[in-house]
GROMACS .gro file of C-alpha atoms in nm:
model
  452
    1UNK     CA    1   0.000   0.000   0.000
    2UNK     CA    2   0.147   0.341  -0.089
    3UNK     CA    3   0.253   0.577   0.188
    4UNK     CA    4   0.022   0.852   0.066
    5UNK     CA    5  -0.279   0.682   0.218
    6UNK     CA    6  -0.546   0.924   0.335
    7UNK     CA    7  -0.338   1.226   0.234
    8UNK     CA    8  -0.630   1.457   0.288
    9UNK     CA    9  -0.665   1.386   0.661
   10UNK     CA   10  -0.977   1.306   0.863
   11UNK     CA   11  -1.312   1.485   0.866
   12UNK     CA   12  -1.267   1.742   1.145
   13UNK     CA   13  -1.617   1.664   1.274
   14UNK     CA   14  -1.808   1.333   1.239
   15UNK     CA   15  -2.111   1.525   1.117
   16UNK     CA   16  -1.910   1.654   0.822
   17UNK     CA   17  -1.894   1.302   0.683
   18UNK     CA   18  -2.271   1.270   0.724
   19UNK     CA   19  -2.322   1.607   0.555
   20UNK     CA   20  -2.087   1.515   0.269
   21UNK     CA   21  -2.240   1.170   0.223
   22UNK     CA   22  -2.592   1.310   0.244
   23UNK     CA   23  -2.501   1.582  -0.004
   24UNK     CA   24  -2.370   1.312  -0.234
   25UNK     CA   25  -2.697   1.121  -0.205
   26UNK     CA   26  -2.921   1.426  -0.234
   27UNK     CA   27  -2.926   1.544  -0.593
   28UNK     CA   28  -3.131   1.574  -0.908
   29UNK     CA   29  -3.248   1.218  -0.844
   30UNK     CA   30  -3.443   1.343  -0.543
   31UNK     CA   31  -3.579   1.672  -0.672
   32UNK     CA   32  -3.600   1.633  -1.050
   33UNK     CA   33  -3.638   1.258  -1.098
   34UNK     CA   34  -3.828   1.135  -0.791
   35UNK     CA   35  -4.152   1.336  -0.840
   36UNK     CA   36  -4.199   1.232  -1.202
   37UNK     CA   37  -4.106   0.869  -1.129
   38UNK     CA   38  -4.367   0.860  -0.853
   39UNK     CA   39  -4.615   1.009  -1.098
   40UNK     CA   40  -4.534   0.759  -1.373
   41UNK     CA   41  -4.529   0.451  -1.149
   42UNK     CA   42  -4.850   0.459  -0.947
   43UNK     CA   43  -4.774   0.695  -0.659
   44UNK     CA   44  -4.792   0.501  -0.335
   45UNK     CA   45  -4.710   0.171  -0.507
   46UNK     CA   46  -4.376   0.306  -0.625
   47UNK     CA   47  -4.309   0.473  -0.290
   48UNK     CA   48  -4.374   0.147  -0.101
   49UNK     CA   49  -4.137  -0.052  -0.324
   50UNK     CA   50  -3.879   0.228  -0.309
   51UNK     CA   51  -3.879   0.227   0.073
   52UNK     CA   52  -3.845  -0.151   0.068
   53UNK     CA   53  -3.550  -0.126  -0.172
   54UNK     CA   54  -3.379   0.131   0.050
   55UNK     CA   55  -3.409  -0.094   0.356
   56UNK     CA   56  -3.328  -0.430   0.194
   57UNK     CA   57  -3.072  -0.319  -0.064
   58UNK     CA   58  -2.976   0.048  -0.045
   59UNK     CA   59  -2.878   0.072   0.323
   60UNK     CA   60  -2.692  -0.263   0.346
   61UNK     CA   61  -2.490  -0.191   0.029
   62UNK     CA   62  -2.413   0.164   0.144
   63UNK     CA   63  -2.283   0.027   0.476
   64UNK     CA   64  -2.067  -0.223   0.285
   65UNK     CA   65  -1.920   0.050   0.063
   66UNK     CA   66  -1.841   0.280   0.355
   67UNK     CA   67  -1.694  -0.002   0.568
   68UNK     CA   68  -1.462  -0.108   0.289
   69UNK     CA   69  -1.359   0.251   0.225
   70UNK     CA   70  -1.266   0.314   0.588
   71UNK     CA   71  -1.085  -0.018   0.634
   72UNK     CA   72  -0.772   0.076   0.434
   73UNK     CA   73  -0.804   0.456   0.422
   74UNK     CA   74  -0.714   0.516   0.062
   75UNK     CA   75  -0.883   0.566  -0.271
   76UNK     CA   76  -1.097   0.266  -0.380
   77UNK     CA   77  -0.851   0.135  -0.641
   78UNK     CA   78  -0.556   0.126  -0.400
   79UNK     CA   79  -0.783  -0.022  -0.133
   80UNK     CA   80  -0.849  -0.329  -0.348
   81UNK     CA   81  -0.480  -0.350  -0.442
   82UNK     CA   82  -0.394  -0.345  -0.072
   83UNK     CA   83  -0.640  -0.627   0.000
   84UNK     CA   84  -0.480  -0.822  -0.286
   85UNK     CA   85  -0.131  -0.770  -0.142
   86UNK     CA   86  -0.259  -0.904   0.190
   87UNK     CA   87  -0.394  -1.212   0.001
   88UNK     CA   88  -0.751  -1.137   0.102
   89UNK     CA   89  -0.884  -1.097  -0.254
   90UNK     CA   90  -0.760  -1.174  -0.604
   91UNK     CA   91  -0.629  -0.904  -0.836
   92UNK     CA   92  -0.942  -0.918  -1.055
   93UNK     CA   93  -1.152  -0.746  -0.788
   94UNK     CA   94  -0.984  -0.416  -0.878
   95UNK     CA   95  -1.237  -0.411  -1.162
   96UNK     CA   96  -1.503  -0.306  -0.909
   97UNK     CA   97  -1.368   0.044  -0.830
   98UNK     CA   98  -1.285   0.100  -1.197
   99UNK     CA   99  -1.647   0.021  -1.290
  100UNK     CA  100  -1.768   0.244  -1.005
  101UNK     CA  101  -1.557   0.533  -1.134
  102UNK     CA  102  -1.683   0.469  -1.487
  103UNK     CA  103  -2.043   0.478  -1.363
  104UNK     CA  104  -1.991   0.814  -1.194
  105UNK     CA  105  -1.811   0.948  -1.502
  106UNK     CA  106  -2.089   0.841  -1.741
  107UNK     CA  107  -2.368   0.967  -1.515
  108UNK     CA  108  -2.200   1.304  -1.465
  109UNK     CA  109  -2.174   1.350  -1.844
  110UNK     CA  110  -2.553   1.364  -1.887
  111UNK     CA  111  -2.623   1.484  -1.532
  112UNK     CA  112  -2.433   1.804  -1.612
  113UNK     CA  113  -2.660   1.859  -1.914
  114UNK     CA  114  -2.968   1.842  -1.690
  115UNK     CA  115  -2.799   2.074  -1.440
  116UNK     CA  116  -2.746   2.310  -1.732
  117UNK     CA  117  -3.122   2.310  -1.792
  118UNK     CA  118  -3.169   2.412  -1.428
  119UNK     CA  119  -2.919   2.698  -1.473
  120UNK     CA  120  -3.099   2.812  -1.787
  121UNK     CA  121  -3.443   2.801  -1.622
  122UNK     CA  122  -3.310   2.978  -1.311
  123UNK     CA  123  -3.193   3.263  -1.535
  124UNK     CA  124  -3.528   3.271  -1.715
  125UNK     CA  125  -3.721   3.261  -1.389
  126UNK     CA  126  -3.527   3.559  -1.251
  127UNK     CA  127  -3.608   3.745  -1.572
  128UNK     CA  128  -3.982   3.681  -1.523
  129UNK     CA  129  -4.018   3.471  -1.839
  130UNK     CA  130  -4.266   3.232  -1.675
  131UNK     CA  131  -4.520   3.493  -1.566
  132UNK     CA  132  -4.869   3.370  -1.663
  133UNK     CA  133  -4.738   3.121  -1.921
  134UNK     CA  134  -4.940   2.831  -2.058
  135UNK     CA  135  -4.819   2.474  -2.084
  136UNK     CA  136  -4.776   2.513  -2.460
  137UNK     CA  137  -4.559   2.819  -2.401
  138UNK     CA  138  -4.337   2.646  -2.146
  139UNK     CA  139  -4.311   2.348  -2.379
  140UNK     CA  140  -4.196   2.588  -2.651
  141UNK     CA  141  -3.940   2.744  -2.413
  142UNK     CA  142  -3.806   2.403  -2.312
  143UNK     CA  143  -3.801   2.280  -2.674
  144UNK     CA  144  -3.613   2.594  -2.779
  145UNK     CA  145  -3.351   2.524  -2.511
  146UNK     CA  146  -3.318   2.157  -2.610
  147UNK     CA  147  -3.297   2.259  -2.975
  148UNK     CA  148  -3.014   2.507  -2.912
  149UNK     CA  149  -2.678   2.325  -2.887
  150UNK     CA  150  -2.495   2.654  -2.828
  151UNK     CA  151  -2.700   2.756  -2.525
  152UNK     CA  152  -2.697   2.406  -2.374
  153UNK     CA  153  -2.321   2.394  -2.428
  154UNK     CA  154  -2.282   2.723  -2.242
  155UNK     CA  155  -2.472   2.607  -1.933
  156UNK     CA  156  -2.322   2.257  -1.946
  157UNK     CA  157  -1.973   2.413  -1.954
  158UNK     CA  158  -2.050   2.648  -1.663
  159UNK     CA  159  -2.170   2.361  -1.445
  160UNK     CA  160  -1.876   2.132  -1.527
  161UNK     CA  161  -1.633   2.416  -1.450
  162UNK     CA  162  -1.793   2.474  -1.109
  163UNK     CA  163  -1.766   2.102  -1.028
  164UNK     CA  164  -1.399   2.096  -1.135
  165UNK     CA  165  -1.311   2.394  -0.915
  166UNK     CA  166  -1.484   2.241  -0.610
  167UNK     CA  167  -1.345   1.888  -0.652
  168UNK     CA  168  -1.001   2.035  -0.715
  169UNK     CA  169  -0.988   2.144  -0.351
  170UNK     CA  170  -0.905   1.922  -0.053
  171UNK     CA  171  -1.193   1.689   0.036
  172UNK     CA  172  -1.183   1.760   0.408
  173UNK     CA  173  -1.142   2.135   0.361
  174UNK     CA  174  -1.300   2.260   0.039
  175UNK     CA  175  -1.584   2.008   0.033
  176UNK     CA  176  -1.643   2.038   0.406
  177UNK     CA  177  -1.695   2.414   0.374
  178UNK     CA  178  -1.933   2.361   0.084
  179UNK     CA  179  -2.156   2.095   0.240
  180UNK     CA  180  -2.182   2.283   0.568
  181UNK     CA  181  -2.352   2.562   0.375
  182UNK     CA  182  -2.532   2.389   0.088
  183UNK     CA  183  -2.708   2.090   0.242
  184UNK     CA  184  -2.875   2.276   0.534
  185UNK     CA  185  -2.972   2.557   0.293
  186UNK     CA  186  -3.114   2.304   0.049
  187UNK     CA  187  -3.328   2.134   0.315
  188UNK     CA  188  -3.453   2.467   0.454
  189UNK     CA  189  -3.547   2.582   0.103
  190UNK     CA  190  -3.734   2.257   0.043
  191UNK     CA  191  -3.922   2.289   0.373
  192UNK     CA  192  -4.024   2.644   0.285
  193UNK     CA  193  -4.139   2.539  -0.062
  194UNK     CA  194  -4.333   2.244   0.083
  195UNK     CA  195  -4.519   2.477   0.321
  196UNK     CA  196  -4.595   2.709   0.029
  197UNK     CA  197  -4.719   2.417  -0.186
  198UNK     CA  198  -4.938   2.287   0.096
  199UNK     CA  199  -5.110   2.627   0.120
  200UNK     CA  200  -5.165   2.709  -0.249
  201UNK     CA  201  -5.173   2.354  -0.393
  202UNK     CA  202  -5.388   2.042  -0.360
  203UNK     CA  203  -5.221   1.892  -0.054
  204UNK     CA  204  -5.495   1.641   0.031
  205UNK     CA  205  -5.483   1.481  -0.313
  206UNK     CA  206  -5.104   1.464  -0.287
  207UNK     CA  207  -5.114   1.277   0.045
  208UNK     CA  208  -5.368   1.031  -0.093
  209UNK     CA  209  -5.161   0.975  -0.406
  210UNK     CA  210  -4.834   0.924  -0.218
  211UNK     CA  211  -4.945   0.714   0.075
  212UNK     CA  212  -5.218   0.487  -0.061
  213UNK     CA  213  -5.197   0.237  -0.344
  214UNK     CA  214  -5.348  -0.055  -0.525
  215UNK     CA  215  -5.144  -0.375  -0.509
  216UNK     CA  216  -5.206  -0.428  -0.879
  217UNK     CA  217  -4.992  -0.119  -0.946
  218UNK     CA  218  -4.680  -0.302  -0.822
  219UNK     CA  219  -4.553  -0.442  -1.151
  220UNK     CA  220  -4.211  -0.561  -1.266
  221UNK     CA  221  -4.146  -0.223  -1.427
  222UNK     CA  222  -4.230  -0.043  -1.102
  223UNK     CA  223  -3.992  -0.267  -0.905
  224UNK     CA  224  -3.710  -0.217  -1.158
  225UNK     CA  225  -3.767   0.158  -1.156
  226UNK     CA  226  -3.766   0.170  -0.774
  227UNK     CA  227  -3.445  -0.032  -0.735
  228UNK     CA  228  -3.266   0.160  -1.009
  229UNK     CA  229  -3.370   0.488  -0.852
  230UNK     CA  230  -3.256   0.372  -0.506
  231UNK     CA  231  -2.903   0.316  -0.643
  232UNK     CA  232  -2.908   0.642  -0.838
  233UNK     CA  233  -3.044   0.845  -0.548
  234UNK     CA  234  -2.801   0.713  -0.285
  235UNK     CA  235  -2.500   0.739  -0.521
  236UNK     CA  236  -2.433   0.369  -0.459
  237UNK     CA  237  -2.191   0.210  -0.702
  238UNK     CA  238  -2.017   0.534  -0.806
  239UNK     CA  239  -1.726   0.504  -0.563
  240UNK     CA  240  -1.774   0.847  -0.405
  241UNK     CA  241  -1.902   0.712  -0.073
  242UNK     CA  242  -1.610   0.468  -0.077
  243UNK     CA  243  -1.368   0.760  -0.121
  244UNK     CA  244  -1.532   0.980   0.144
  245UNK     CA  245  -1.517   0.694   0.397
  246UNK     CA  246  -1.136   0.695   0.376
  247UNK     CA  247  -1.147   1.021   0.573
  248UNK     CA  248  -1.396   0.892   0.831
  249UNK     CA  249  -1.304   0.870   1.200
  250UNK     CA  250  -1.257   0.520   1.343
  251UNK     CA  251  -1.472   0.619   1.639
  252UNK     CA  252  -1.783   0.684   1.433
  253UNK     CA  253  -2.051   0.417   1.394
  254UNK     CA  254  -2.083   0.332   1.025
  255UNK     CA  255  -2.430   0.183   1.066
  256UNK     CA  256  -2.560   0.492   1.244
  257UNK     CA  257  -2.399   0.730   0.994
  258UNK     CA  258  -2.533   0.541   0.690
  259UNK     CA  259  -2.880   0.520   0.842
  260UNK     CA  260  -2.883   0.897   0.888
  261UNK     CA  261  -2.768   0.945   0.527
  262UNK     CA  262  -3.049   0.723   0.395
  263UNK     CA  263  -3.294   0.906   0.620
  264UNK     CA  264  -3.187   1.249   0.493
  265UNK     CA  265  -3.199   1.130   0.132
  266UNK     CA  266  -3.549   0.989   0.180
  267UNK     CA  267  -3.667   1.303   0.360
  268UNK     CA  268  -3.551   1.523   0.072
  269UNK     CA  269  -3.724   1.299  -0.185
  270UNK     CA  270  -4.052   1.310   0.009
  271UNK     CA  271  -4.025   1.687   0.053
  272UNK     CA  272  -3.964   1.723  -0.321
  273UNK     CA  273  -4.281   1.525  -0.384
  274UNK     CA  274  -4.470   1.747  -0.141
  275UNK     CA  275  -4.344   2.053  -0.329
  276UNK     CA  276  -4.408   1.938  -0.687
  277UNK     CA  277  -4.724   1.726  -0.666
  278UNK     CA  278  -4.960   1.973  -0.487
  279UNK     CA  279  -4.879   2.238  -0.748
  280UNK     CA  280  -4.929   1.993  -1.034
  281UNK     CA  281  -5.257   1.859  -0.892
  282UNK     CA  282  -5.395   2.208  -0.823
  283UNK     CA  283  -5.371   2.297  -1.193
  284UNK     CA  284  -5.475   1.952  -1.325
  285UNK     CA  285  -5.141   1.902  -1.499
  286UNK     CA  286  -5.069   1.549  -1.621
  287UNK     CA  287  -4.819   1.354  -1.412
  288UNK     CA  288  -4.710   1.134  -1.700
  289UNK     CA  289  -4.506   1.405  -1.871
  290UNK     CA  290  -4.192   1.226  -1.748
  291UNK     CA  291  -3.857   1.406  -1.720
  292UNK     CA  292  -4.005   1.728  -1.859
  293UNK     CA  293  -4.241   1.761  -1.562
  294UNK     CA  294  -3.999   1.993  -1.382
  295UNK     CA  295  -3.919   2.207  -1.685
  296UNK     CA  296  -4.257   2.216  -1.863
  297UNK     CA  297  -4.536   2.170  -1.610
  298UNK     CA  298  -4.394   2.334  -1.297
  299UNK     CA  299  -4.321   2.674  -1.456
  300UNK     CA  300  -4.692   2.690  -1.547
  301UNK     CA  301  -4.777   2.641  -1.179
  302UNK     CA  302  -4.520   2.896  -1.066
  303UNK     CA  303  -4.649   3.148  -1.320
  304UNK     CA  304  -5.012   3.122  -1.203
  305UNK     CA  305  -4.981   3.098  -0.826
  306UNK     CA  306  -4.932   3.379  -0.570
  307UNK     CA  307  -4.565   3.468  -0.540
  308UNK     CA  308  -4.490   3.198  -0.793
  309UNK     CA  309  -4.212   3.381  -0.977
  310UNK     CA  310  -4.001   3.412  -0.664
  311UNK     CA  311  -4.082   3.058  -0.558
  312UNK     CA  312  -3.989   2.932  -0.904
  313UNK     CA  313  -3.650   3.102  -0.886
  314UNK     CA  314  -3.585   2.944  -0.547
  315UNK     CA  315  -3.688   2.602  -0.683
  316UNK     CA  316  -3.449   2.613  -0.979
  317UNK     CA  317  -3.170   2.738  -0.753
  318UNK     CA  318  -3.248   2.437  -0.536
  319UNK     CA  319  -3.206   2.208  -0.837
  320UNK     CA  320  -2.865   2.360  -0.911
  321UNK     CA  321  -2.743   2.316  -0.553
  322UNK     CA  322  -2.869   1.958  -0.541
  323UNK     CA  323  -2.698   1.879  -0.870
  324UNK     CA  324  -2.371   2.024  -0.745
  325UNK     CA  325  -2.359   1.826  -0.420
  326UNK     CA  326  -2.402   1.497  -0.609
  327UNK     CA  327  -2.182   1.585  -0.906
  328UNK     CA  328  -1.884   1.637  -0.675
  329UNK     CA  329  -1.905   1.273  -0.566
  330UNK     CA  330  -1.914   1.139  -0.921
  331UNK     CA  331  -1.573   1.288  -1.001
  332UNK     CA  332  -1.410   1.216  -0.665
  333UNK     CA  333  -1.301   0.851  -0.711
  334UNK     CA  334  -1.067   0.900  -1.006
  335UNK     CA  335  -0.950   1.241  -0.880
  336UNK     CA  336  -0.844   1.082  -0.550
  337UNK     CA  337  -0.673   0.798  -0.735
  338UNK     CA  338  -0.475   1.024  -0.970
  339UNK     CA  339  -0.380   1.246  -0.677
  340UNK     CA  340  -0.262   0.968  -0.448
  341UNK     CA  341  -0.108   0.729  -0.699
  342UNK     CA  342   0.056   0.966  -0.947
  343UNK     CA  343   0.102   1.273  -0.723
  344UNK     CA  344  -0.101   1.487  -0.960
  345UNK     CA  345  -0.252   1.790  -0.786
  346UNK     CA  346  -0.623   1.756  -0.716
  347UNK     CA  347  -0.702   2.060  -0.930
  348UNK     CA  348  -0.507   1.924  -1.229
  349UNK     CA  349  -0.667   1.580  -1.188
  350UNK     CA  350  -1.012   1.741  -1.171
  351UNK     CA  351  -0.945   1.939  -1.490
  352UNK     CA  352  -0.826   1.630  -1.678
  353UNK     CA  353  -1.131   1.426  -1.579
  354UNK     CA  354  -1.364   1.724  -1.611
  355UNK     CA  355  -1.256   1.769  -1.971
  356UNK     CA  356  -1.357   1.407  -2.041
  357UNK     CA  357  -1.693   1.463  -1.874
  358UNK     CA  358  -1.741   1.782  -2.075
  359UNK     CA  359  -1.667   1.606  -2.405
  360UNK     CA  360  -1.899   1.313  -2.334
  361UNK     CA  361  -2.163   1.558  -2.213
  362UNK     CA  362  -2.129   1.737  -2.545
  363UNK     CA  363  -2.229   1.412  -2.715
  364UNK     CA  364  -2.528   1.379  -2.482
  365UNK     CA  365  -2.658   1.728  -2.547
  366UNK     CA  366  -2.608   1.694  -2.923
  367UNK     CA  367  -2.808   1.371  -2.914
  368UNK     CA  368  -3.109   1.583  -2.814
  369UNK     CA  369  -3.093   1.788  -3.133
  370UNK     CA  370  -2.826   1.757  -3.405
  371UNK     CA  371  -2.759   1.387  -3.339
  372UNK     CA  372  -3.108   1.280  -3.238
  373UNK     CA  373  -3.121   1.027  -3.523
  374UNK     CA  374  -2.822   0.837  -3.376
  375UNK     CA  375  -2.946   0.552  -3.155
  376UNK     CA  376  -2.797   0.274  -2.941
  377UNK     CA  377  -3.036  -0.015  -2.882
  378UNK     CA  378  -3.322   0.217  -2.975
  379UNK     CA  379  -3.214   0.502  -2.744
  380UNK     CA  380  -3.047   0.836  -2.804
  381UNK     CA  381  -2.702   0.876  -2.646
  382UNK     CA  382  -2.858   1.076  -2.361
  383UNK     CA  383  -3.129   0.817  -2.287
  384UNK     CA  384  -2.894   0.524  -2.336
  385UNK     CA  385  -2.649   0.656  -2.077
  386UNK     CA  386  -2.937   0.709  -1.833
  387UNK     CA  387  -3.079   0.356  -1.882
  388UNK     CA  388  -2.741   0.181  -1.900
  389UNK     CA  389  -2.607   0.335  -1.580
  390UNK     CA  390  -2.919   0.315  -1.362
  391UNK     CA  391  -3.048  -0.027  -1.475
  392UNK     CA  392  -2.725  -0.211  -1.555
  393UNK     CA  393  -2.397  -0.055  -1.447
  394UNK     CA  394  -2.491   0.067  -1.096
  395UNK     CA  395  -2.662  -0.263  -0.999
  396UNK     CA  396  -2.362  -0.460  -1.132
  397UNK     CA  397  -2.115  -0.253  -0.931
  398UNK     CA  398  -2.334  -0.275  -0.619
  399UNK     CA  399  -2.370  -0.652  -0.667
  400UNK     CA  400  -1.996  -0.708  -0.710
  401UNK     CA  401  -1.920  -0.484  -0.413
  402UNK     CA  402  -2.169  -0.676  -0.198
  403UNK     CA  403  -2.026  -1.013  -0.302
  404UNK     CA  404  -1.675  -0.886  -0.227
  405UNK     CA  405  -1.770  -0.769   0.120
  406UNK     CA  406  -2.007  -1.051   0.218
  407UNK     CA  407  -1.828  -1.348   0.062
  408UNK     CA  408  -1.461  -1.255   0.022
  409UNK     CA  409  -1.367  -1.024   0.310
  410UNK     CA  410  -1.313  -1.217   0.639
  411UNK     CA  411  -1.605  -1.176   0.876
  412UNK     CA  412  -1.369  -1.094   1.163
  413UNK     CA  413  -1.226  -0.802   0.964
  414UNK     CA  414  -1.575  -0.668   0.900
  415UNK     CA  415  -1.672  -0.703   1.266
  416UNK     CA  416  -1.364  -0.510   1.375
  417UNK     CA  417  -1.425  -0.241   1.117
  418UNK     CA  418  -1.799  -0.204   1.149
  419UNK     CA  419  -1.920  -0.269   1.498
  420UNK     CA  420  -1.740  -0.331   1.822
  421UNK     CA  421  -2.014  -0.245   2.070
  422UNK     CA  422  -2.323  -0.319   1.863
  423UNK     CA  423  -2.309  -0.687   1.763
  424UNK     CA  424  -2.683  -0.705   1.688
  425UNK     CA  425  -2.643  -0.433   1.426
  426UNK     CA  426  -2.362  -0.625   1.263
  427UNK     CA  427  -2.562  -0.948   1.254
  428UNK     CA  428  -2.863  -0.773   1.100
  429UNK     CA  429  -2.652  -0.600   0.835
  430UNK     CA  430  -2.443  -0.904   0.744
  431UNK     CA  431  -2.738  -1.139   0.706
  432UNK     CA  432  -2.951  -0.894   0.508
  433UNK     CA  433  -2.660  -0.815   0.274
  434UNK     CA  434  -2.571  -1.180   0.220
  435UNK     CA  435  -2.912  -1.345   0.199
  436UNK     CA  436  -3.139  -1.065   0.079
  437UNK     CA  437  -2.956  -0.781  -0.093
  438UNK     CA  438  -2.736  -1.000  -0.313
  439UNK     CA  439  -3.018  -1.225  -0.446
  440UNK     CA  440  -3.235  -0.919  -0.517
  441UNK     CA  441  -2.952  -0.751  -0.707
  442UNK     CA  442  -2.888  -1.066  -0.913
  443UNK     CA  443  -3.252  -1.062  -1.025
  444UNK     CA  444  -3.244  -0.686  -1.090
  445UNK     CA  445  -2.921  -0.708  -1.289
  446UNK     CA  446  -3.055  -0.986  -1.510
  447UNK     CA  447  -3.384  -0.802  -1.556
  448UNK     CA  448  -3.194  -0.483  -1.642
  449UNK     CA  449  -2.999  -0.661  -1.914
  450UNK     CA  450  -3.317  -0.810  -2.058
  451UNK     CA  451  -3.505  -0.480  -2.038
  452UNK     CA  452  -3.239  -0.271  -2.207
   0.00000   0.00000   0.00000
C-alpha cells in the first residue's frame, strides 16, 4: 500500500462526513427525478417498493461501501490492491472500483446537461419569463432550449467548470466548507417550498396519491424503476461514498452514519414530492409528462400561483445546488486515485477528468438535437447513458461490491471495522446483505440486461 494513504486527513467533525455523504446522495435524483417517477409509477405503489428497496438493498450496500472505504483509508482502487497484497482478494476485484468510477463518469456526463437546464431556467425565472405562461408556451421554451446546442453547451460548460473547481480542492477542507452551507440551505429551502405548496396547492390529493396504493400497481417495471432509482439516489456504485469513507473517523458508527444518510436522502425525496405534486394537482397538470415535468409543467404552476415567480427562482436554484452536491461525488473517485497514486494535484486531476466529462456531455446534449437520429439499442445517447447506468452498471457494481464484502472479506475483519459495541447491528446487516440484498440484485441485474 502506498505511503500517501489518506493524504487529505480526517473529517474534522463526524457530522461533516454525514453532511458530505448526504449531499452526495441528495441530488437531481431526489428533486427532479423522484416526483416524475412517482407520478409515472403509481404513486404510493412506487413509494412502497422504493422504501423496501432502501431498507433491503440500499442501506446494506451503502454500509458495505463505507466499511470497505474506511478499512484501508485510501482511494478505492488502491484499497483493493492493498487487499490483494494481503492475500484477502484476487487481483481481478480491482475491476469493481474502476467500474464504479466509470459509472460516476458516465452519469455526470448527462447529469451536467440536466444541471445546465436548471441553470438556464433559473436565469429565465429571474427574468420573469414564466409569468402567466401556458403549458404550450413552457413546452416551446423548453423545446427551444433543447434545440439550441450553443445555449446548452454554455450552461453545461459552466456547471462542469464549477464542479472541477470544487473537486479540485481538498476533500476535508473545500468540500467540508461547501456541504456545511449547501445541504442545510437546500433542506430549509425545500421545507419552505413544501409549506408554500401545501397552502396554495392540492395537498390532500397529494397525500392520498403518495401514501395509498393498489397492489395491482406493483408491476415488474415499477420494481425495476424503484431499485434503479434507489441506487441512483443514494450514489451507490459510483465510488464516491467509498472515497469519502477513507477520511472517516474510526470512532464513528458506520451503521448509524449510513442510516442517517439514507434518512436524509429519503426526507428530501418526500419533501420534493410534497413541493411538486400539490402544485401539479392544483392545476390539473398530467403527471405522465416524465422528465419534462420539472421544466414544462412546474413553470406553469409557478407562473399562475401567488408569489410563484419568486418561488420558481428558489426552486431552480435548489435544483442547481442539489446537482452540485451529487456531481462532486461522481468525479471524486478517479481524482483521489490520480492524486494519491501519481502525485497529480487535485485541481489538475479534476481538470483532466472534467474535460472528459465535458466532451462526453457534449455528445449527450447533441443527441437531443443535431444527433437525435443516432441511436444505441433504440435510445439516443442521452437516454442510453441514463438507462445503461441506472439499470445495468450501478446494480452490477453494487452486486460485485456486496459479493466482495459478504463473501470474500473475512467476517472478523468486518466485525472489527464495522461494529465493536453493537453486535446485533452487525448481525442484521451481514445477514440482510448476504441473503437478501445479493439475491435481489442478481434478479435486478438480469432483468436490467433483458429490459435494455
